[in-house]
Every structure is written in structure tokens, then in C-alpha cells.
Amino acid sequence: MASTTTLTVALLIVSTTASRDPTTDASGQLLRDLLLAASTTPALTWEVTETLIVPDDTQAIQDAVVRWADVEKVNLVVTTGGTGFAISDGTPEAVRPLLGKEAPGLVHAMLSTSLKITPYAMMARPVAGVRAHTLIVTLPGSPKGAKENLSCLLPLLPHACIQCSGLTSSRALHSGGTPALEARSGLPPSSSTPSTHHHHHHDHPTPRAHTANTLNGPVTSRHRASPYPLLTVSAATALIAAETTPTDIVPRPVGPSLVGHILAEDVTAPHPIPAFRASIVDGYAVVHTDGPGVYPVVSVSHASPATPTAPLLPGQAARITTGAPLPAGATAVVMVEDTELVRATPDSSEELEVRILASDLRPGENIREIGSDVAEGTVVLPRGSAISAVGGEIGLLASVGRRDVRVRRKPVVAVLSTGDEVVPHDREGVLRAGEIRDTNRPALLSAIAASGFPTVDLGIVADAAGELERVLRAGLEGADVVVTTGGVSMGELDLLKPTVEQALGGSVVFGRVAMKPGKPTTFATVPVAVPGSKEGEEKKKKKLLFALPGNPASAIVTYHLFVLPALRAMVGMVPAGLPVVRVVLQEDVRLDERPEYHRVRIAAGGGDDGDGRLRAWSTGGQRSSRVGSAGGANGVLVLPARGECGLKVELLSGIRTRYPLSS
Ligand SMILES: *[C@@H]1O[C@H](CO)[C@@H](O)[C@H](O)[C@H]1NC(C)=O
């Protein structure tokens, strides 16, 4: 039997009506049926992995398409609706900026086929193209139009999807490769079988050179509106997570430097604990069947490694301290409180005889048997355990005699500030006009180090392309993650994105996020040669670059929301995001047009009611340039955009809160 190629499809129904009442949607089922019917050729199956209904809303459309293309990496995204002339129709405008390559041929095919049927096709505005490894096609909203437009593309879609997926023909098409597929689709053979592997060296053909400003171009050629789609915070977080890979596994000594690591192995007990039968109390080891009476004290057992005491015989008692090993033959320990001294040595230094008062002793009473705390081979700390600063885990590791354990290496984070106007925070003298102190670098270096990650200080880099490139290269070589601040918003001299894309061969994964503060937050990946790999066959590793906005509050908030979770994910922390807690807001806050991350101080509620609930106080004016808004903050309220409801809080060094908004 020939094997089958499965191509995955995600369907996006763009309709404000259907988003309110899904039963009004007729296109979804029709398109799924059509794809199912097209799956009958033995070598090919279309699998619809997700159908989503969204309103006519640019953001909602872009979020879905970006997630499917960049995170889920489906082969085909089909949208239906929003391609006409109505005021609300904006699907092509939402999709077009997401395309790395446009596919005018597919558009032409839809239009020319349609024009033969109806002149109304003149008013169709479809777009089609490729993002990363995903083909995207926009269909009209009418079920019939959507079905027929898709039908006209369908014979070619498998070929197109396979080519842009980067699958090699041998892997994708076991039964005869592309020519066989073409033959089955009734297509004439293409002149040469495409060698797809030349085309997929960029994982993100996402906005590339044609979208970033060019390096060294005149100011008049710069973009006047950002070419980067505005992502939601959750879409941005998902994209970062998709690019973040765990670091390598290394041995680390058991001690203070282990705190903050995540175990990459199951730690088992090599020996039973306790390793010997030990007394739980201070008292006398006896043979439990002896019963009450006067007994000679024949030996003493202390909790110290001593020569083994002589075996205990019936009719004898042995003085024993807590934790001390039991003499052989003893079957129970009587607490000292349940005994009386009968006779001592003349100098009173040692007991000779005691009276045992306790009756009906049970065998094993007051004895910790071998392995009763931890049996040999038991997993005492499973893989994935976090080594906390509380001490419990270090204690456990020490108890089983571990000198070192295997953990994920902590990523090294390099930090730099950009801008000609930025001067070191400790430069003496007053600031001259136009100068600002570098607050971000010391703030971020401290925050990163305090979270337990090693840092590299790359200093302040002037606004000069060559200089930025040189420092970034050095940073990317020596560190796993580079964090820059400044130089990313439209108004600033934005050298960062073109330097990443054009000079370093990296990919900007996203360049704008719908949030306040932090809108220009940029995230990129840069392939860096692995040292030691041979010329020609050199291995490359993708490193992460976070370009945070230059405003101090923006830098701190976006560090905690985006960078810290990525660092935590790299060492294997689950969940990597910061904790969410409920708080009682102590004052009214005003909602913004953007989702806002409002800096707050969170503390356990004292006060008269003393209910122990967490309370949150605003840190005051939230302008992103106002560094004071982050002072004293240990969390952020996640305020929804005006008009949305539901309120959430998160952040700084760990606290994150969810709180329902009543009005
Ligand atoms: C394709 O969609 C357009 C509307 O956008 C419609 O006018 C046309 O008839 C459709 N084509 C076919 C072949 O049905």
C-alpha cells in the first residue's frame, strides 16, 4: 500500500455575524466537505486541524493566521469572508502584511475562472501567498463563492503546499513524488522538480528586508507607519515560546549555586534511609516480651558512629539516645519517662539497673526500621523539580549523598543600551541638554542576575549601524540571549531591525505588540555558528534577541512579561510564565485603548478586616517614560483595553494576578 501524505489545513471564518451565532455559518462545513472529498486520492489527505470563527477584526484575523503559520505550522490556511467592498471587509488588508511571499498566480486563477462565470468577480479582492512554511488563501464569504473559488485552486494546492512546507519530495511523497501527484491531479508535469530545500533556510520569511528600513538609507526612505503587524500579548508570548528551546544538560554541585535550577534527572536514593535500625526516643532498648520489672543496663548506644554494641539478650536493657543504632536483638525502645533509676555506680556516673514501667510494648515500638523513611531506589526528587531557596530540595539531595546533579544550564544573558543620548548612570556631573542616564541596563542586569541567570554587560552602543552590528555579534556569540533597550520605536532611529535582518541574517519574529507600555517590543532570532564546527559544514544555533523599548517602565514591564518567561522556559521551568494571583484593587483605574500593564504594589491585606487577601495599590502615573511607576512595584495589573471586560494582574519578580472586573 502506498503511504499517504497528510497536509494540515486551518479554516478561518471571518464574519461578525457568525462570531455571535456560529449556527449562521454555512461556509465552514462546505469547505471541510470539499477538502474531505479532495482527500480521496490514496496518496493525499487534507486534515482540517482547526476551524475558527472571528469577527471582521484585523487583530483577530492576524492572531489566528500568525499562530497557525508560525506556531502550529499548518500547511494551508484558508479564510472565508471579508474580501468584498463593504466597509467592514478587511481580510485582505489583515492578511497581506503577514505574507512573506505573495502568490498573484493563485489570485489570478481565482479571478479569471470567476470572470468567465460572472462579471461580479471584478469586485473580488482575494490575496494569496506564503508565510513561513504555510500557504494562505483568502476566499469570499458566500458559501457558494468560497467553495467554487477553492475548487478552482484545489488541483494545485498539494503541490504548492508541499513546496512551501520545505518537505523533501522523498519524505512527503513516497509514491512517485511530485510527478505522480501532478499526474493524479490532472496537471501537466512541471518543467523541473523543485528542489525545495533551497528555499527553506529561513524559518520566518516573515517581514524581511522589504519591510524593515534599509541600513544606511536616507531618512526620506524610512517607513512612516510600522510594517510589522500589531500582535496581542498572548500571540507574542506564543511566538517566543515556539522559538525557545531548552538549554543543554550539565552537572552542577549540590549547594547554594543549585538554587533556581530544574532537575534534568530523577534523583533516587542509593541506600535506604535510615541505613540502620534507629531509636526515635531517648530511653532503653529492650526485648518487648520482657515486660515491666528491674533490668540491668548492659550497654550504651549514642547517635554517633561507634563500634557496634554487643547484642542484647532477653532480661537486659541498653541505654539509647534518639537516632542511635539499636543493638542487635532489641525489639522495642522504652521512653526514659516510662522508667525509674534503681541503682547507679558509686560515683553516680553510670546507671546499673532501671525499672521498666511500660507494659504491653509492641514489637518495633519507637524504632525507625531500615528504609522506613526512604526505601533504597526510591525517587526522592523527580526530573523537573525546581530547586528552591527554601532549602527542602537541597536537604533531600544531601540526604541521599548527592555531590552533583544534572540540570539544564542557565542561559547567559547579554544586555546593552542603545542611543547617542544615553550616558552611564554613574557619570559625574549634571546632564547636558539631550542627555539621559542609562537606567535600563543597570535595572535589567540586576533583575536578571537576581533571578539567577548569569549576565554579560555589553555597555552603551551609539546609534551607528556598524557599531551596533559589532556589539550584537559579540553578544550573540558569547550569550544565549541578548536584550537591548532603545532603538526600536518608529520615532527613534531604528537601526535594530535592519541590523538584525540585513547585517546579521536574523529574522524579526514580531516588531509590535498591542500593549501599554511596550508597543515597540521586538523579538528576533539570529542564527549563530556553533564554535568548533568545521568550515563549510558549520552548525548554526538560533539565539534569541529581545529588543525592548527604551522607556524605563516599558523596558521593565516587557522584560518580566517576555524575557523572564523565556529564560525560565530555557531551564525547563513549568509554567514558564509568571504566577497569577487574585488581588483586591485599592483604587479605581482608568482603562486605556490598549491592554495596559499597570504597575502596582501587591501586599497581603492587613487592616481591620484582616482577611489575608492580597491587595494592589497603583504606583501612580503610568507614563512609560516615568521610571517612578516601576519603583515599589512587584506586580502589574493586566487591564483590558477599554470596552473589553475581565481584568487580570501580573508580574515583577513573580506576582501576577487575575481579578474579575465588575463593571
Ligand atoms: C469567487 O468568488 C467571487 C466573489 O469574491 C465570486 O464572484 C465568484 O463567482 C467566485 N468564483 C467562482 C468560480 O465561483
PDB file of N, CA and C in Angstrom, residues 575-626:
ATOM      1  N   PRO A 575       5.127  26.258  35.177  1.00  0.00           N
ATOM      2  CA  PRO A 575       4.953  27.072  33.975  1.00  0.00           C
ATOM      3  C   PRO A 575       6.057  28.114  33.886  1.00  0.00           C
ATOM      4  N   ALA A 576       6.373  28.497  32.651  1.00  0.00           N
ATOM      5  CA  ALA A 576       7.456  29.468  32.470  1.00  0.00           C
ATOM      6  C   ALA A 576       6.971  30.887  32.749  1.00  0.00           C
ATOM      7  N   GLY A 577       5.687  31.112  32.566  1.00  0.00           N
ATOM      8  CA  GLY A 577       5.144  32.451  32.800  1.00  0.00           C
ATOM      9  C   GLY A 577       5.093  32.760  34.286  1.00  0.00           C
ATOM     10  N   LEU A 578       4.891  34.024  34.591  1.00  0.00           N
ATOM     11  CA  LEU A 578       4.879  34.431  35.994  1.00  0.00           C
ATOM     12  C   LEU A 578       3.555  34.030  36.639  1.00  0.00           C
ATOM     13  N   PRO A 579       3.571  33.835  37.950  1.00  0.00           N
ATOM     14  CA  PRO A 579       2.343  33.406  38.619  1.00  0.00           C
ATOM     15  C   PRO A 579       1.237  34.457  38.567  1.00  0.00           C
ATOM     16  N   VAL A 580       0.022  33.971  38.568  1.00  0.00           N
ATOM     17  CA  VAL A 580      -1.156  34.841  38.546  1.00  0.00           C
ATOM     18  C   VAL A 580      -1.839  34.736  39.905  1.00  0.00           C
ATOM     19  N   VAL A 581      -2.159  35.873  40.493  1.00  0.00           N
ATOM     20  CA  VAL A 581      -2.869  35.838  41.771  1.00  0.00           C
ATOM     21  C   VAL A 581      -4.066  36.776  41.717  1.00  0.00           C
ATOM     22  N   ARG A 582      -5.008  36.544  42.597  1.00  0.00           N
ATOM     23  CA  ARG A 582      -6.150  37.460  42.711  1.00  0.00           C
ATOM     24  C   ARG A 582      -5.783  38.580  43.667  1.00  0.00           C
ATOM     25  N   VAL A 583      -6.163  39.786  43.330  1.00  0.00           N
ATOM     26  CA  VAL A 583      -5.940  40.888  44.264  1.00  0.00           C
ATOM     27  C   VAL A 583      -7.221  41.694  44.401  1.00  0.00           C
ATOM     28  N   VAL A 584      -7.278  42.442  45.464  1.00  0.00           N
ATOM     29  CA  VAL A 584      -8.362  43.398  45.610  1.00  0.00           C
ATOM     30  C   VAL A 584      -7.762  44.770  45.307  1.00  0.00           C
ATOM     31  N   LEU A 585      -8.268  45.380  44.256  1.00  0.00           N
ATOM     32  CA  LEU A 585      -7.738  46.662  43.812  1.00  0.00           C
ATOM     33  C   LEU A 585      -8.163  47.736  44.801  1.00  0.00           C
ATOM     34  N   GLN A 586      -7.196  48.560  45.214  1.00  0.00           N
ATOM     35  CA  GLN A 586      -7.479  49.525  46.271  1.00  0.00           C
ATOM     36  C   GLN A 586      -7.921  50.890  45.752  1.00  0.00           C
ATOM     37  N   GLU A 587      -7.951  51.045  44.436  1.00  0.00           N
ATOM     38  CA  GLU A 587      -8.392  52.327  43.894  1.00  0.00           C
ATOM     39  C   GLU A 587      -8.916  52.100  42.480  1.00  0.00           C
ATOM     40  N   ASP A 588      -9.621  53.104  41.969  1.00  0.00           N
ATOM     41  CA  ASP A 588     -10.127  52.985  40.597  1.00  0.00           C
ATOM     42  C   ASP A 588      -8.982  53.175  39.621  1.00  0.00           C
ATOM     43  N   VAL A 589      -8.997  52.438  38.537  1.00  0.00           N
ATOM     44  CA  VAL A 589      -8.025  52.692  37.475  1.00  0.00           C
ATOM     45  C   VAL A 589      -8.799  52.940  36.185  1.00  0.00           C
ATOM     46  N   ARG A 590      -8.204  53.761  35.340  1.00  0.00           N
ATOM     47  CA  ARG A 590      -8.874  54.119  34.095  1.00  0.00           C
ATOM     48  C   ARG A 590      -8.354  53.200  32.993  1.00  0.00           C
ATOM     49  N   LEU A 591      -9.237  52.691  32.174  1.00  0.00           N
ATOM     50  CA  LEU A 591      -8.796  51.793  31.101  1.00  0.00           C
ATOM     51  C   LEU A 591      -8.299  52.605  29.906  1.00  0.00           C
ATOM     52  N   ASP A 592      -7.332  52.044  29.203  1.00  0.00           N
ATOM     53  CA  ASP A 592      -6.745  52.674  28.032  1.00  0.00           C
ATOM     54  C   ASP A 592      -7.302  51.993  26.778  1.00  0.00           C
ATOM     55  N   GLU A 593      -6.960  52.550  25.608  1.00  0.00           N
ATOM     56  CA  GLU A 593      -7.397  51.893  24.362  1.00  0.00           C
ATOM     57  C   GLU A 593      -6.653  50.586  24.151  1.00  0.00           C
ATOM     58  N   ARG A 594      -5.421  50.534  24.681  1.00  0.00           N
ATOM     59  CA  ARG A 594      -4.638  49.304  24.555  1.00  0.00           C
ATOM     60  C   ARG A 594      -4.738  48.530  25.856  1.00  0.00           C
ATOM     61  N   PRO A 595      -4.562  47.216  25.822  1.00  0.00           N
ATOM     62  CA  PRO A 595      -4.428  46.481  27.081  1.00  0.00           C
ATOM     63  C   PRO A 595      -3.243  47.077  27.831  1.00  0.00           C
ATOM     64  N   GLU A 596      -3.438  47.391  29.096  1.00  0.00           N
ATOM     65  CA  GLU A 596      -2.377  48.072  29.832  1.00  0.00           C
ATOM     66  C   GLU A 596      -1.848  47.212  30.979  1.00  0.00           C
ATOM     67  N   TYR A 597      -0.562  47.315  31.185  1.00  0.00           N
ATOM     68  CA  TYR A 597       0.107  46.608  32.285  1.00  0.00           C
ATOM     69  C   TYR A 597       0.464  47.649  33.334  1.00  0.00           C
ATOM     70  N   HIS A 598      -0.447  47.823  34.246  1.00  0.00           N
ATOM     71  CA  HIS A 598      -0.398  48.921  35.203  1.00  0.00           C
ATOM     72  C   HIS A 598       0.426  48.487  36.417  1.00  0.00           C
ATOM     73  N   ARG A 599       1.515  49.213  36.682  1.00  0.00           N
ATOM     74  CA  ARG A 599       2.412  48.826  37.769  1.00  0.00           C
ATOM     75  C   ARG A 599       1.723  49.005  39.121  1.00  0.00           C
ATOM     76  N   VAL A 600       1.782  47.964  39.916  1.00  0.00           N
ATOM     77  CA  VAL A 600       1.156  48.015  41.236  1.00  0.00           C
ATOM     78  C   VAL A 600       2.076  47.413  42.286  1.00  0.00           C
ATOM     79  N   ARG A 601       1.791  47.797  43.513  1.00  0.00           N
ATOM     80  CA  ARG A 601       2.416  47.138  44.650  1.00  0.00           C
ATOM     81  C   ARG A 601       1.375  46.187  45.215  1.00  0.00           C
ATOM     82  N   ILE A 602       1.763  44.952  45.407  1.00  0.00           N
ATOM     83  CA  ILE A 602       0.825  43.959  45.927  1.00  0.00           C
ATOM     84  C   ILE A 602       1.303  43.536  47.308  1.00  0.00           C
ATOM     85  N   ALA A 603       0.404  43.524  48.261  1.00  0.00           N
ATOM     86  CA  ALA A 603       0.781  43.102  49.612  1.00  0.00           C
ATOM     87  C   ALA A 603      -0.396  42.374  50.235  1.00  0.00           C
ATOM     88  N   ALA A 604      -0.092  41.508  51.169  1.00  0.00           N
ATOM     89  CA  ALA A 604      -1.153  40.811  51.875  1.00  0.00           C
ATOM     90  C   ALA A 604      -1.919  41.833  52.693  1.00  0.00           C
ATOM     91  N   GLY A 605      -3.239  41.717  52.694  1.00  0.00           N
ATOM     92  CA  GLY A 605      -4.062  42.712  53.362  1.00  0.00           C
ATOM     93  C   GLY A 605      -3.978  42.613  54.878  1.00  0.00           C
ATOM     94  N   GLY A 606      -3.561  43.703  55.485  1.00  0.00           N
ATOM     95  CA  GLY A 606      -3.648  43.775  56.938  1.00  0.00           C
ATOM     96  C   GLY A 606      -4.986  44.450  57.217  1.00  0.00           C
ATOM     97  N   GLY A 607      -4.925  45.590  57.870  1.00  0.00           N
ATOM     98  CA  GLY A 607      -6.147  46.372  58.048  1.00  0.00           C
ATOM     99  C   GLY A 607      -7.079  45.746  59.055  1.00  0.00           C
ATOM    100  N   ASP A 608      -8.239  46.397  59.219  1.00  0.00           N
ATOM    101  CA  ASP A 608      -9.153  46.000  60.270  1.00  0.00           C
ATOM    102  C   ASP A 608      -9.802  44.648  60.004  1.00  0.00           C
ATOM    103  N   ASP A 609     -10.135  44.431  58.708  1.00  0.00           N
ATOM    104  CA  ASP A 609     -10.827  43.168  58.438  1.00  0.00           C
ATOM    105  C   ASP A 609      -9.861  41.985  58.467  1.00  0.00           C
ATOM    106  N   GLY A 610      -8.544  42.270  58.260  1.00  0.00           N
ATOM    107  CA  GLY A 610      -7.528  41.218  58.378  1.00  0.00           C
ATOM    108  C   GLY A 610      -7.906  39.923  57.685  1.00  0.00           C
ATOM    109  N   ASP A 611      -8.414  40.035  56.438  1.00  0.00           N
ATOM    110  CA  ASP A 611      -8.892  38.826  55.771  1.00  0.00           C
ATOM    111  C   ASP A 611      -7.770  38.085  55.050  1.00  0.00           C
ATOM    112  N   GLY A 612      -6.541  38.649  55.069  1.00  0.00           N
ATOM    113  CA  GLY A 612      -5.407  37.954  54.467  1.00  0.00           C
ATOM    114  C   GLY A 612      -5.417  37.961  52.947  1.00  0.00           C
ATOM    115  N   ARG A 613      -6.388  38.663  52.323  1.00  0.00           N
ATOM    116  CA  ARG A 613      -6.397  38.687  50.864  1.00  0.00           C
ATOM    117  C   ARG A 613      -5.307  39.618  50.354  1.00  0.00           C
ATOM    118  N   LEU A 614      -4.842  39.369  49.118  1.00  0.00           N
ATOM    119  CA  LEU A 614      -3.826  40.244  48.541  1.00  0.00           C
ATOM    120  C   LEU A 614      -4.495  41.512  48.027  1.00  0.00           C
ATOM    121  N   ARG A 615      -3.815  42.634  48.253  1.00  0.00           N
ATOM    122  CA  ARG A 615      -4.337  43.906  47.802  1.00  0.00           C
ATOM    123  C   ARG A 615      -3.342  44.543  46.847  1.00  0.00           C
ATOM    124  N   ALA A 616      -3.819  45.365  45.936  1.00  0.00           N
ATOM    125  CA  ALA A 616      -2.926  46.022  44.978  1.00  0.00           C
ATOM    126  C   ALA A 616      -3.159  47.519  44.999  1.00  0.00           C
ATOM    127  N   TRP A 617      -2.048  48.259  45.063  1.00  0.00           N
ATOM    128  CA  TRP A 617      -2.080  49.712  45.025  1.00  0.00           C
ATOM    129  C   TRP A 617      -1.333  50.172  43.771  1.00  0.00           C
ATOM    130  N   SER A 618      -1.889  51.108  43.046  1.00  0.00           N
ATOM    131  CA  SER A 618      -1.201  51.654  41.867  1.00  0.00           C
ATOM    132  C   SER A 618       0.047  52.396  42.316  1.00  0.00           C
ATOM    133  N   THR A 619       1.084  52.383  41.455  1.00  0.00           N
ATOM    134  CA  THR A 619       2.285  53.149  41.796  1.00  0.00           C
ATOM    135  C   THR A 619       2.189  54.579  41.261  1.00  0.00           C
ATOM    136  N   GLY A 620       1.018  54.963  40.773  1.00  0.00           N
ATOM    137  CA  GLY A 620       0.844  56.343  40.326  1.00  0.00           C
ATOM    138  C   GLY A 620       0.942  56.461  38.816  1.00  0.00           C
ATOM    139  N   GLY A 621       1.230  57.688  38.343  1.00  0.00           N
ATOM    140  CA  GLY A 621       1.229  57.989  36.905  1.00  0.00           C
ATOM    141  C   GLY A 621       1.946  56.907  36.107  1.00  0.00           C
ATOM    142  N   GLN A 622       1.312  56.462  35.040  1.00  0.00           N
ATOM    143  CA  GLN A 622       1.811  55.287  34.324  1.00  0.00           C
ATOM    144  C   GLN A 622       2.478  55.640  32.990  1.00  0.00           C
ATOM    145  N   ARG A 623       2.838  56.902  32.801  1.00  0.00           N
ATOM    146  CA  ARG A 623       3.524  57.249  31.557  1.00  0.00           C
ATOM    147  C   ARG A 623       4.762  56.363  31.431  1.00  0.00           C
ATOM    148  N   SER A 624       5.018  55.851  30.195  1.00  0.00           N
ATOM    149  CA  SER A 624       6.053  54.824  30.085  1.00  0.00           C
ATOM    150  C   SER A 624       7.453  55.383  30.321  1.00  0.00           C
ATOM    151  N   SER A 625       7.602  56.716  30.209  1.00  0.00           N
ATOM    152  CA  SER A 625       8.925  57.289  30.460  1.00  0.00           C
ATOM    153  C   SER A 625       9.145  57.484  31.959  1.00  0.00           C
ATOM    154  N   ARG A 626       8.088  57.290  32.751  1.00  0.00           N
ATOM    155  CA  ARG A 626       8.176  57.602  34.165  1.00  0.00           C
ATOM    156  C   ARG A 626       8.716  56.408  34.929  1.00  0.00           C
TER     157      ARG A 626
END
